[in-house]
Coordinates of C-alpha atoms (C1' of nucleotides) in Angstrom, one line a residue:
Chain A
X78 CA 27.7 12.6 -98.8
X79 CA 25.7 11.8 -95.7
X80 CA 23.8 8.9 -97.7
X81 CA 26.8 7.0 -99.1
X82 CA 26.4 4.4 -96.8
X83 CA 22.8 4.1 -97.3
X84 CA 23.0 1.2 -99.1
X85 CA 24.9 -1.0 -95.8
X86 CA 22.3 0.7 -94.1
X87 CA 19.4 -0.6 -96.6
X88 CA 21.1 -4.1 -96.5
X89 CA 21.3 -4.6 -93.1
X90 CA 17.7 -3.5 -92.5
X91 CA 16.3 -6.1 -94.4
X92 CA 17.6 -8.5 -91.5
X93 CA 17.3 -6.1 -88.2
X94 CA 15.6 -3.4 -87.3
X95 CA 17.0 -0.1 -86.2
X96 CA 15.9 2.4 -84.6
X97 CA 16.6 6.0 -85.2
X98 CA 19.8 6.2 -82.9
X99 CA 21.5 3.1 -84.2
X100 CA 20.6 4.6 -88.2
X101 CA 22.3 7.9 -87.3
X102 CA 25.5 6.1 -86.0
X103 CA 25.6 3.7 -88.7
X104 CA 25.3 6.6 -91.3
X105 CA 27.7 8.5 -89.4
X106 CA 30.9 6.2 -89.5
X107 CA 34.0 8.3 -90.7
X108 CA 34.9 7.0 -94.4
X109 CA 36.8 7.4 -97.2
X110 CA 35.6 6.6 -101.2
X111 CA 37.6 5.0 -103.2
X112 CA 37.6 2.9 -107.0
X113 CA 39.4 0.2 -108.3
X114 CA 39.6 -1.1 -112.2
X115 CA 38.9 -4.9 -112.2
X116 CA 41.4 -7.1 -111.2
X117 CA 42.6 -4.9 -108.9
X118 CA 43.2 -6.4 -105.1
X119 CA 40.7 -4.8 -101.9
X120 CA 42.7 -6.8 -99.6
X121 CA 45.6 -8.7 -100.2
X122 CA 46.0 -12.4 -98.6
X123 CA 48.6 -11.8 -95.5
X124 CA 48.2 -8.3 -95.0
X125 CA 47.1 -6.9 -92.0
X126 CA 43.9 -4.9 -92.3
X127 CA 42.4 -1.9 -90.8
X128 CA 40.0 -1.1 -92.6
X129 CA 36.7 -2.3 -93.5
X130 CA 35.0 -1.9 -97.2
X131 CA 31.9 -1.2 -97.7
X132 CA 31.0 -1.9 -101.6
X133 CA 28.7 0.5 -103.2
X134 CA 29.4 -0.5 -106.8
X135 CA 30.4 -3.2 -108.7
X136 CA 31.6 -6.6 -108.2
X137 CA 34.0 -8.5 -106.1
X138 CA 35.4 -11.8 -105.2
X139 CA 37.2 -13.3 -102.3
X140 CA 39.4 -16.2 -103.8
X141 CA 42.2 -18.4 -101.8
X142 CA 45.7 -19.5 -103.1
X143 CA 46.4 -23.3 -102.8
X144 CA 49.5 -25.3 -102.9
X145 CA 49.7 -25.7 -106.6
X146 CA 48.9 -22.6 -107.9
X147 CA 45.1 -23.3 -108.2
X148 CA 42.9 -20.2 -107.4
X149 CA 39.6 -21.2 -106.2
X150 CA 36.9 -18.2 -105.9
X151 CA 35.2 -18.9 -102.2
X152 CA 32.8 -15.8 -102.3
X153 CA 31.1 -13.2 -104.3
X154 CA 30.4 -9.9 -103.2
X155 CA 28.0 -7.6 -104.4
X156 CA 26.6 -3.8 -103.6
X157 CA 25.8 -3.5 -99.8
X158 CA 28.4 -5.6 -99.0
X159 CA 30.9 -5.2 -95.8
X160 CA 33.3 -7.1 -97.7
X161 CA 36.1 -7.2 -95.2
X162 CA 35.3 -7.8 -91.8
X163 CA 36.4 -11.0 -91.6
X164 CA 39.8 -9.9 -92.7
X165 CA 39.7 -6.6 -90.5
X166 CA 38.3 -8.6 -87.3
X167 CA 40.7 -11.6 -87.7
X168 CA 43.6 -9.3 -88.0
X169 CA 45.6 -11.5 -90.7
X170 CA 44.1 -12.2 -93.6
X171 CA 43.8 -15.5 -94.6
X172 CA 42.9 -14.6 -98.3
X173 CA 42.9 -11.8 -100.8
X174 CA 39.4 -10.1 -101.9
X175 CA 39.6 -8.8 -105.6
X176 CA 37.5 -6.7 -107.8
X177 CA 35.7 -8.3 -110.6
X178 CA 34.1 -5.2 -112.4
X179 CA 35.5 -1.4 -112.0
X180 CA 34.0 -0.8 -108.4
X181 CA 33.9 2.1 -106.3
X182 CA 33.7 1.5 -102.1
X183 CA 33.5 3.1 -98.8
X184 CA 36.3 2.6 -96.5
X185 CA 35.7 2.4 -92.7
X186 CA 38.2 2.3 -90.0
X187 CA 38.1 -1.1 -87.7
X188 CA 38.2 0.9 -84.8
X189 CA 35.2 3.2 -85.8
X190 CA 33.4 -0.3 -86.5
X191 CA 34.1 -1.5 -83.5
X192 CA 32.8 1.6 -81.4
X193 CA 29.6 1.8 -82.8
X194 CA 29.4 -2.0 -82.5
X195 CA 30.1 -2.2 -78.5
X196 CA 28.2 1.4 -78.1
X197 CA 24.7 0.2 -80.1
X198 CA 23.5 -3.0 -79.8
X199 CA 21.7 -3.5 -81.9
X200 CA 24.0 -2.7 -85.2
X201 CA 26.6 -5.1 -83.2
X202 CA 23.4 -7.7 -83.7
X203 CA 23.2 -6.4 -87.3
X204 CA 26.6 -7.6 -88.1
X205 CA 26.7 -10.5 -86.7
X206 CA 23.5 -11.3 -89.3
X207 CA 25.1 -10.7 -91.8
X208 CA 28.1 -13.3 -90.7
X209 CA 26.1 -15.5 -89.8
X210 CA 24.9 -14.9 -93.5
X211 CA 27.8 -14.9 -95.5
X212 CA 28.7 -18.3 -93.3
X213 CA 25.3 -20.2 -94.3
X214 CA 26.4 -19.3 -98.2
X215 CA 29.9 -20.8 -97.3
X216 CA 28.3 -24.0 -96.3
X217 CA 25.8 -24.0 -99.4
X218 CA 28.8 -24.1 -101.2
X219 CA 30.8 -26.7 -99.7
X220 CA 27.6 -29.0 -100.7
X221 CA 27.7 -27.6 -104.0
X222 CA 31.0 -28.3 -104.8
X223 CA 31.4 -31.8 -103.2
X224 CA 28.2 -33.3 -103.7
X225 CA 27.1 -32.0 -107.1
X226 CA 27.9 -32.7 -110.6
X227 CA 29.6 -30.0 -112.6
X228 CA 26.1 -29.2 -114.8
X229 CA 24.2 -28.7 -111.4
X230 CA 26.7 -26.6 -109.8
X231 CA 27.0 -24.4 -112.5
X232 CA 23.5 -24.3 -112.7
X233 CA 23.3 -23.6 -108.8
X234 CA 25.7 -20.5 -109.3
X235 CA 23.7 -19.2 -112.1
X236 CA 20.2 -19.1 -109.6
X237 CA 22.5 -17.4 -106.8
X238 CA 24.2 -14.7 -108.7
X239 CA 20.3 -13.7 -110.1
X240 CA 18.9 -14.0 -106.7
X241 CA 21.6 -11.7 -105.1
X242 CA 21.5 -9.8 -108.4
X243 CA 17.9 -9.3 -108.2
X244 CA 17.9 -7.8 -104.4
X245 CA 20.5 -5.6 -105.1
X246 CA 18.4 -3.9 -107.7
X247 CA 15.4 -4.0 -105.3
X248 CA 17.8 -1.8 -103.4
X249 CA 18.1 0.1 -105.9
X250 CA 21.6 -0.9 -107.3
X251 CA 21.3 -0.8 -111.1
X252 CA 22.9 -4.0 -112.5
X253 CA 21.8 -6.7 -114.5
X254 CA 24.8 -9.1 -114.8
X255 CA 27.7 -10.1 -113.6
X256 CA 30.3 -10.1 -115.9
X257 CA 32.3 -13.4 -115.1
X258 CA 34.5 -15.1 -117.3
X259 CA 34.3 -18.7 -118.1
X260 CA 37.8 -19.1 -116.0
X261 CA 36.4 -17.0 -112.9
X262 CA 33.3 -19.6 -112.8
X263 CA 35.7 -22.2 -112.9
X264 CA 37.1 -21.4 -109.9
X265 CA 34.3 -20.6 -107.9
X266 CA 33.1 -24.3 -108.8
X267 CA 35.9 -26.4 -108.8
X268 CA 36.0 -26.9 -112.6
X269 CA 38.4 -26.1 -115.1
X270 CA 37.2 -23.5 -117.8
X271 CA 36.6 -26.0 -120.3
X272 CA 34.3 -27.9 -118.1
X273 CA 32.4 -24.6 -117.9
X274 CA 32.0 -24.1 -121.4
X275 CA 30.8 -27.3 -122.1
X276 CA 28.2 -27.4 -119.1
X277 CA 27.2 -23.6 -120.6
X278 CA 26.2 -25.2 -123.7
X279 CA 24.4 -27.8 -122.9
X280 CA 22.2 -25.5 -120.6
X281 CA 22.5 -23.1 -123.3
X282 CA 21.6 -26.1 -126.2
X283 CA 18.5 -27.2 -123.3
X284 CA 16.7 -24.0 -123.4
X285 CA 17.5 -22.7 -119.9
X286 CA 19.8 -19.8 -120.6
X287 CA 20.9 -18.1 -123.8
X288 CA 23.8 -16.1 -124.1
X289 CA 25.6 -13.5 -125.6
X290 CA 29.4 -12.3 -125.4
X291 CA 29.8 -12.6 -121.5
X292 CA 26.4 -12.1 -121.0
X293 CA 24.4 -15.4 -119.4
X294 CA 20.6 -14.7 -119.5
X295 CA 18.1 -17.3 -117.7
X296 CA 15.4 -18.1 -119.6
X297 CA 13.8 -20.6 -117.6
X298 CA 14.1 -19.8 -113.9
X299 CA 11.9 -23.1 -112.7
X300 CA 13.8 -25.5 -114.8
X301 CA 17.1 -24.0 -114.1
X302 CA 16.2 -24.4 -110.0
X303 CA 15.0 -27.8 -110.1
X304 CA 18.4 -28.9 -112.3
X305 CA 20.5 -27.1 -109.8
X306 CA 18.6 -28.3 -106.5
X307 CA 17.9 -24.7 -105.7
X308 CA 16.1 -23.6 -102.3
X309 CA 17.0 -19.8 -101.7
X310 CA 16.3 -20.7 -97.8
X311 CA 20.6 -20.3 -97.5
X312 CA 20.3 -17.1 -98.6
X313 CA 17.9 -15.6 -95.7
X314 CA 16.5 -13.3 -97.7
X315 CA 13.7 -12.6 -95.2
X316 CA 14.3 -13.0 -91.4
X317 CA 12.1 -10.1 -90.6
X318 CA 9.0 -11.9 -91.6
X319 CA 9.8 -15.3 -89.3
Chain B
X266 CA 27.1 -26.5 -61.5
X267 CA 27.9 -23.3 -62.2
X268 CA 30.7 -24.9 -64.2
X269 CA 29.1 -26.7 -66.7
X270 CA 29.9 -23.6 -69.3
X271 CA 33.2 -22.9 -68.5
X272 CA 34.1 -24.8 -71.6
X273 CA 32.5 -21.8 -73.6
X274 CA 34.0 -19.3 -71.6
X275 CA 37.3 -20.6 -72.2
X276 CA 36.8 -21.1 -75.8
X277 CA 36.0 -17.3 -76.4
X278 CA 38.3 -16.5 -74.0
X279 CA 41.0 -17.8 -76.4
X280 CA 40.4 -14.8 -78.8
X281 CA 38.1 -12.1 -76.6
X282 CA 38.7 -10.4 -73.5
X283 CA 36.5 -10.5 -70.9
X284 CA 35.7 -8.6 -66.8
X285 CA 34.6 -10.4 -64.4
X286 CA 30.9 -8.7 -65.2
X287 CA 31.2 -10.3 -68.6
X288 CA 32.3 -14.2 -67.5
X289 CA 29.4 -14.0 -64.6
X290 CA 27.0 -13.3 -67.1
X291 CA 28.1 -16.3 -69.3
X292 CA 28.1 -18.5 -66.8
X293 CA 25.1 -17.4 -65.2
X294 CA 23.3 -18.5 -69.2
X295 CA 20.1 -20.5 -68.1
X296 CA 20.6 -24.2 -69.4
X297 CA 19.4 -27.7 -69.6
X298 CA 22.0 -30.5 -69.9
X299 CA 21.1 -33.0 -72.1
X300 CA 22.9 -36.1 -73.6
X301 CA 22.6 -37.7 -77.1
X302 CA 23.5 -41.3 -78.1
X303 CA 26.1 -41.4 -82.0
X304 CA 23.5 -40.6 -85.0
X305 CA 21.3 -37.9 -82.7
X306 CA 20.2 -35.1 -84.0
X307 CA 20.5 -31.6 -81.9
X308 CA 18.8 -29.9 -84.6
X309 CA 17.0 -31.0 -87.8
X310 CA 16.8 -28.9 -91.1
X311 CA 14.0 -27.1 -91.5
X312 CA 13.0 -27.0 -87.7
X313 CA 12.8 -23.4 -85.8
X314 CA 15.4 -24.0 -83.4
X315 CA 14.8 -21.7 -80.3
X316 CA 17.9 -23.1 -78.8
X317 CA 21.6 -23.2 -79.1
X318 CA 23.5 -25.9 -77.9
X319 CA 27.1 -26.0 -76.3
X320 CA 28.8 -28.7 -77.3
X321 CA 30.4 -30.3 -73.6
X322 CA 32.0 -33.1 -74.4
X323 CA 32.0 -35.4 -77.7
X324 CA 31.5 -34.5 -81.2
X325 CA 29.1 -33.5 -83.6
X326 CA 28.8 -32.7 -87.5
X327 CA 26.4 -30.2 -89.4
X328 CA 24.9 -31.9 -92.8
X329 CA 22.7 -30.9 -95.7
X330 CA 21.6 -33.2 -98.2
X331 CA 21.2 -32.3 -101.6
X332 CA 18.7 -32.8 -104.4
X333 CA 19.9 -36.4 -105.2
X334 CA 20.2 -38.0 -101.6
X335 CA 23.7 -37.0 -101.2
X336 CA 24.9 -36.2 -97.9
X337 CA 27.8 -33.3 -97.2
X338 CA 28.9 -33.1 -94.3
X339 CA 29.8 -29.0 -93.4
X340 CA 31.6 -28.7 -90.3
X341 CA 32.9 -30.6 -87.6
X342 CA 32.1 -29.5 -83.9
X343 CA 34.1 -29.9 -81.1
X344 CA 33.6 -29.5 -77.5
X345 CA 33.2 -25.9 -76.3
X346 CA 31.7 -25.0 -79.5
X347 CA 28.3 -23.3 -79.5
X348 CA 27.1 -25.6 -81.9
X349 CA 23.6 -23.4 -83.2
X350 CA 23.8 -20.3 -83.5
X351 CA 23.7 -20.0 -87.1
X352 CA 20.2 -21.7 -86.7
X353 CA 18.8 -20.9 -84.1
X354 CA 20.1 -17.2 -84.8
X355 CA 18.8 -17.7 -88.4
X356 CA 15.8 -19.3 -87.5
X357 CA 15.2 -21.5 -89.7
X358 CA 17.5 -24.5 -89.7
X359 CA 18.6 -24.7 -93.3
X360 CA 20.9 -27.4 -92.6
X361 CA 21.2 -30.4 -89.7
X362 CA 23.4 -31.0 -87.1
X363 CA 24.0 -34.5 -85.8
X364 CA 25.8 -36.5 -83.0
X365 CA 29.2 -38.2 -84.2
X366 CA 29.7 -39.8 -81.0
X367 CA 27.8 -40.0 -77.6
X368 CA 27.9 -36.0 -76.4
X369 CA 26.8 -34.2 -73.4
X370 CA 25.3 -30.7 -74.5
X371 CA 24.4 -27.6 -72.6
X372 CA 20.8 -26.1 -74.2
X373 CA 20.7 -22.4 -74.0
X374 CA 17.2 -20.3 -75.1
X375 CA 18.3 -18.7 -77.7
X376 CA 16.6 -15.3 -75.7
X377 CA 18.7 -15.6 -72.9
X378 CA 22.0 -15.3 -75.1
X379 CA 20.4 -12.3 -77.0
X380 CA 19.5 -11.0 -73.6
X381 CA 23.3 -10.9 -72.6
X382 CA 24.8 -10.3 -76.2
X383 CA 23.3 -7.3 -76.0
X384 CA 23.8 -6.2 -72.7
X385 CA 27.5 -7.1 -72.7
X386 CA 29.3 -6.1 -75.9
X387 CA 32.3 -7.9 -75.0
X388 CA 30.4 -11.0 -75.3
X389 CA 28.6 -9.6 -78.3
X390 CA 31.9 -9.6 -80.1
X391 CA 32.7 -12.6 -78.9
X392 CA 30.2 -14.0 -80.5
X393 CA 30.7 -12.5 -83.2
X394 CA 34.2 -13.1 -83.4
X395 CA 33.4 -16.7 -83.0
X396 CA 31.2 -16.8 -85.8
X397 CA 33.6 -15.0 -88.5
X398 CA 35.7 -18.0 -87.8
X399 CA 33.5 -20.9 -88.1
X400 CA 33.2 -18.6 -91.7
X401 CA 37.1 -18.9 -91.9
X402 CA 37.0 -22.6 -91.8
X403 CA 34.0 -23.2 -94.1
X404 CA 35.9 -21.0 -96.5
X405 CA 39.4 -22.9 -96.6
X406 CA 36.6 -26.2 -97.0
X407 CA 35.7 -24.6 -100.0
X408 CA 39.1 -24.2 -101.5
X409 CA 40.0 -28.2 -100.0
X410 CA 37.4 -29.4 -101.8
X411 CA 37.5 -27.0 -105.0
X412 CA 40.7 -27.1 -105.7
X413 CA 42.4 -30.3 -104.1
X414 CA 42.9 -33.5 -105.1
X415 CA 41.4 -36.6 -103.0
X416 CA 44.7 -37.1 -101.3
X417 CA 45.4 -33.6 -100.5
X418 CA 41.9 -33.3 -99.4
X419 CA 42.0 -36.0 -96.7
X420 CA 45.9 -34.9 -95.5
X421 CA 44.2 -31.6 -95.1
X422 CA 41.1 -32.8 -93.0
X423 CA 43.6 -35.0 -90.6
X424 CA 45.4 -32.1 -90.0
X425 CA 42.4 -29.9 -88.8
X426 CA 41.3 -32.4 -86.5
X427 CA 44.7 -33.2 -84.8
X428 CA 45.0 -29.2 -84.5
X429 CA 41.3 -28.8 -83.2
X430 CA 42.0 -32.0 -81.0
X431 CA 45.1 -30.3 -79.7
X432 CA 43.3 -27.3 -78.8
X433 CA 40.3 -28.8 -76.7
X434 CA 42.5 -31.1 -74.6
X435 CA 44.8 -27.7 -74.0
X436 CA 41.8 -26.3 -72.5
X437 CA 41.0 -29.5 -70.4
X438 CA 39.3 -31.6 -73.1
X439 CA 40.1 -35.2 -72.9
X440 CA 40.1 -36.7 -76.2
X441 CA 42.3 -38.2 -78.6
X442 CA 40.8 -39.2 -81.9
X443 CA 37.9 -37.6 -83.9
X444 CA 36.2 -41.7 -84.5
X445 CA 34.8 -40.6 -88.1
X446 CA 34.1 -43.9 -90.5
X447 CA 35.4 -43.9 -93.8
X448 CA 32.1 -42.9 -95.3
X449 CA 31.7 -40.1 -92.9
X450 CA 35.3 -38.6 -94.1
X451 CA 34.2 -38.8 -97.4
X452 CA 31.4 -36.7 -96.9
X453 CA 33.2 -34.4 -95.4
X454 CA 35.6 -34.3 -98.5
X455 CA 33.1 -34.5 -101.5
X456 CA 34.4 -38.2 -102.0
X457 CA 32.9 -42.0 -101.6
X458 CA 34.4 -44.0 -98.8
X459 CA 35.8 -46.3 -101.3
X460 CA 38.2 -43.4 -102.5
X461 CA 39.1 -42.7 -99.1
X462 CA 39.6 -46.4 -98.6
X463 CA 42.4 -46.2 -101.0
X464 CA 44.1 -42.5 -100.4
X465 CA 44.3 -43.7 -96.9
X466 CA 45.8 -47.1 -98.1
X467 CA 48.8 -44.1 -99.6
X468 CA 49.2 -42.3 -96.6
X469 CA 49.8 -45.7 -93.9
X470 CA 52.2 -47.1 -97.1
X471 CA 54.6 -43.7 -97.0
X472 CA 54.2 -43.8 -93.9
X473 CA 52.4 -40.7 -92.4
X474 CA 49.8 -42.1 -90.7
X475 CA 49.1 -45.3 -88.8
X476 CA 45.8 -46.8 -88.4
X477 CA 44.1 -49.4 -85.9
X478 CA 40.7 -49.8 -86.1
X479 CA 38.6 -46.6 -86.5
X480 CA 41.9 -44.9 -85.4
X481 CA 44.0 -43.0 -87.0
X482 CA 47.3 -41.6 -85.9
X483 CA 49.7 -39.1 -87.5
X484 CA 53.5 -40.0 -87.6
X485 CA 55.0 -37.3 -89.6
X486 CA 53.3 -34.0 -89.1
X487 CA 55.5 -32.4 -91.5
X488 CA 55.3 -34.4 -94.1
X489 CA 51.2 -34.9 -93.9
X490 CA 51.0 -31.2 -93.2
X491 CA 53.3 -30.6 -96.9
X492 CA 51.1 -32.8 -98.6
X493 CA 48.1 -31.3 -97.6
X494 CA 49.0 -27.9 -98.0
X495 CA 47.8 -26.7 -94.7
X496 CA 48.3 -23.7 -92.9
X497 CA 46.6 -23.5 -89.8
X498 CA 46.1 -19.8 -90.3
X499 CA 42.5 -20.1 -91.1
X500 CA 41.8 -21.4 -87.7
X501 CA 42.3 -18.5 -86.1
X502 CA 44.0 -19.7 -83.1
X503 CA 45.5 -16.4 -81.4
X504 CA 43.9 -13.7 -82.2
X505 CA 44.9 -12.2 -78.5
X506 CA 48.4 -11.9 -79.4
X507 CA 48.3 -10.1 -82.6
Chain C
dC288 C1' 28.4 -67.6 -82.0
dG289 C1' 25.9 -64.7 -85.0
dT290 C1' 24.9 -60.4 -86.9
dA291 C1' 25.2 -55.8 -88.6
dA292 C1' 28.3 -52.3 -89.5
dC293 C1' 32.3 -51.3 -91.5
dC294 C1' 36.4 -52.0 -94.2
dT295 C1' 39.1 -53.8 -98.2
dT296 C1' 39.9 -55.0 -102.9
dG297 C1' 39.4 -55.6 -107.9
dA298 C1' 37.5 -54.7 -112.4
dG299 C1' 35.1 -51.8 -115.3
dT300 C1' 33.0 -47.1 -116.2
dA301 C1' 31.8 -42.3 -116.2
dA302 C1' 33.0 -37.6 -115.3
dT303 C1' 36.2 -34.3 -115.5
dG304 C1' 40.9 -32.7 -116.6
dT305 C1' 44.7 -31.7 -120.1
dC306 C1' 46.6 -30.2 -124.1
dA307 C1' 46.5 -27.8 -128.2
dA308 C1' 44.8 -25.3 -132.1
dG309 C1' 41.8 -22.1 -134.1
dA310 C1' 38.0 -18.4 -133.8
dC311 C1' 36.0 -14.6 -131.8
dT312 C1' 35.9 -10.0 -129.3
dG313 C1' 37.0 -5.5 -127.7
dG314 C1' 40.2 -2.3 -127.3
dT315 C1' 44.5 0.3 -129.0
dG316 C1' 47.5 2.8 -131.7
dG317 C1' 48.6 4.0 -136.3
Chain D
dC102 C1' 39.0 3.5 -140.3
dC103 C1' 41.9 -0.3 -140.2
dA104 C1' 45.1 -3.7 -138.4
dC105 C1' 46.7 -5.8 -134.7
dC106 C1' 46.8 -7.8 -130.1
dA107 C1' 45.7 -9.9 -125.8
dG108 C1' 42.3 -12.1 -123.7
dT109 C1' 38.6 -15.1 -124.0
dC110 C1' 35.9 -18.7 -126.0
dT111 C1' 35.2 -23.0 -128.5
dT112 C1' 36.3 -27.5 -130.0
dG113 C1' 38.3 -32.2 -130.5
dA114 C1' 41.2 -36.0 -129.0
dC115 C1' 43.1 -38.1 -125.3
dA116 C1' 44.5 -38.9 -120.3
dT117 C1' 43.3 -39.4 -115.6
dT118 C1' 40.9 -39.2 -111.5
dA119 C1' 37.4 -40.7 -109.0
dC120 C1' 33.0 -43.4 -109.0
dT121 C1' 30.3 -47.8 -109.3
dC122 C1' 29.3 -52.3 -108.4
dA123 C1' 30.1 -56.3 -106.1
dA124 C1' 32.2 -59.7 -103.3
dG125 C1' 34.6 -61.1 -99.4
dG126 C1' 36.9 -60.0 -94.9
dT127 C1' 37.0 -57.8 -90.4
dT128 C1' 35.4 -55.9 -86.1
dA129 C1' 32.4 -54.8 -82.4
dC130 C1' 28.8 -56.2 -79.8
dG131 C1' 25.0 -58.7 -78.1

DNA sequence: CGTAACCTTGAGTAATGTCAAGACTGGTGG
DNA sequence: CCACCAGTCTTGACATTACTCAAGGTTACG
């Protein structure tokens, strides 16, 4: 199973470039494979964490408990994705990470992480990318959620999830939706679900998506991006070509 | 003034170890200082910034604006932080960063600090480490403004800048309040000034907080902490001693 | 002393949340 | 194959939070 962890590998190449050393390293990190059914946690919020996951199939979200008992979803993880080393690298994790559809993932020890990061420089560069990343989506969604009316934020989610969606495939993952209830886009947004039914509908009743049981299709990509304020440039898609 | 960055150095010094090699390469960082009157801007979206700026003394705040002219304001900066990595990293600034107050700011080529990230990996993870946090905080933003209500929302900010306050000045800082107007703390929280008018209005009546003009101290820590909800574990603050 | 920000306050409005009931869906066991 | 069940979706009526608009007060600063 030399190649499981081609698809990291394939991510973080479309942000750095490797050469053959660094590829052989990366490809070489000890891990174990593992699957979970939906629902079920990656990392639990508190727990210490050693390991790193590397997600090769399948959905996941990374979703914070407040005060009163309100869940809101702050992340979305798809195939490629090291989805834990914030957790692993800040020791104490601040929040739990959960699976949204059956997934199967590659666990990697912190310290092996760590090694290859101090002993190659530039996979430690790599990483640090893809932070970097995953921080520049955080921020797009702070302005979504406090600047933004519920119909554009849901419509802003929608252009994300078939961005992301779309590069995974070009990576050759093989999925063409991502199965979230109405309650699970809820608390990604800051809505309740009944907000996000109606918002669906009128998006739904406008042309710009159709839909079938849990099932969202776009049907009009411009329109949709120009109701939600959409501008991929968050997602850095393409920092090799700068 | 070999000096000037020791305010970096001590900031990741709070959560990476370093050998002497390592801080005499961070110190020795080529740099221009430069000052900047309130309002400034140290970077401006959509500019290639071949920079990054350490913030010395004052404060700053990152921005985007959305579709509709709305401002959000993404993250405070405090002094020591290196205020642009994410865009000068990213290259393409996909958001703004502007002067709250007057600031002093020490402008590194962004080569230089590649040049040593990847010829000392301590600093590397440093970095790097540095980065997953800012990615922390713009993560528990998410949830404050997702998931909390406008009184919640503002406890919660007052109590990460009194925490963040506390920090700099620890590490020989010398401020005391974070001078944000009332329209600037609502773009930080996804609300219009006239809302925080009010919720600060609640918090001076049951008496958490004090205000004088443009000044606002805490009285009850406890209390304005169990309002808001807040944990400061999302900060980050001591990684060392886990 | 005047001016430009900023803050404060009230009255009315719009967006979103709450509650609750009924309908649909997919899976399970009989 | 059917009936049931839990989870999800849909819908309406109503409540509430936060926004908008607008006017007057305050502060800092020249």
């Amino acid at each position: 199973m030399t190649d499981t962890l081609q698809r990291l590998l394939v991510k973080l190449k479309r942000r750095s470039r490797f050469d053959p050393a660094d590829e052989a390293a990366l490809l070489g990190l000890p891990f174990t494979v593992k699957t979970l059914e939906p629902g079920h946690y990656l990392v639990r919020q508190g727990e210490r964490a050693d390991f790193t996951c590397v997600l090769l199939e399948g959905f996941a979200y990374r979703q914070k408990i407040v005060g009163d008992g309100g869940r809101q979803i702050i992340a979305l993880q798809v195939p490629g994705d090291a989805v834990d080393l914030q957790n692993s690298l800040l020791k104490i994790a601040d929040h739990s990470v959960q699976a949204l559809t059956a997934i199967t993932m590659a666990r990697v020890p912190r310290v092996a992480l760590l090694d290859i990061a101090a002993t190659y420089p530039a996979i430690a560069h790599a990483f640090w990318l893809d932070t970097l990343v995953d921080g520049s989506i955080a921020w797009e969604w702070i302005a979504n959620i406090g600047r933004r009316d519920a119909l554009m934020r849901l419509a802003h989610l929608l252009c994300e999830c078939a961005v992301r969606l779309e590069v995974v495939n070009a990576e050759g993952g093989d999925c063409d939706t991502l199965p979230m209830t109405q309650e699970q886009i809820g608390d990604a947004l800051g809505l309740t679900p009944v907000h996000v039914n109606r918002m669906l509908k009128l998006l739904e009743r406008d042309g710009l998506i159709a839909r079938r049981t849990r099932v969202i299709v776009i049907l009009d990509t411009a329109r949709l991006r120009s109701v939600a304020d959409f501008q991929s440039a968050y997602l850095h898609l393409n920092l090799l070509d700068d």
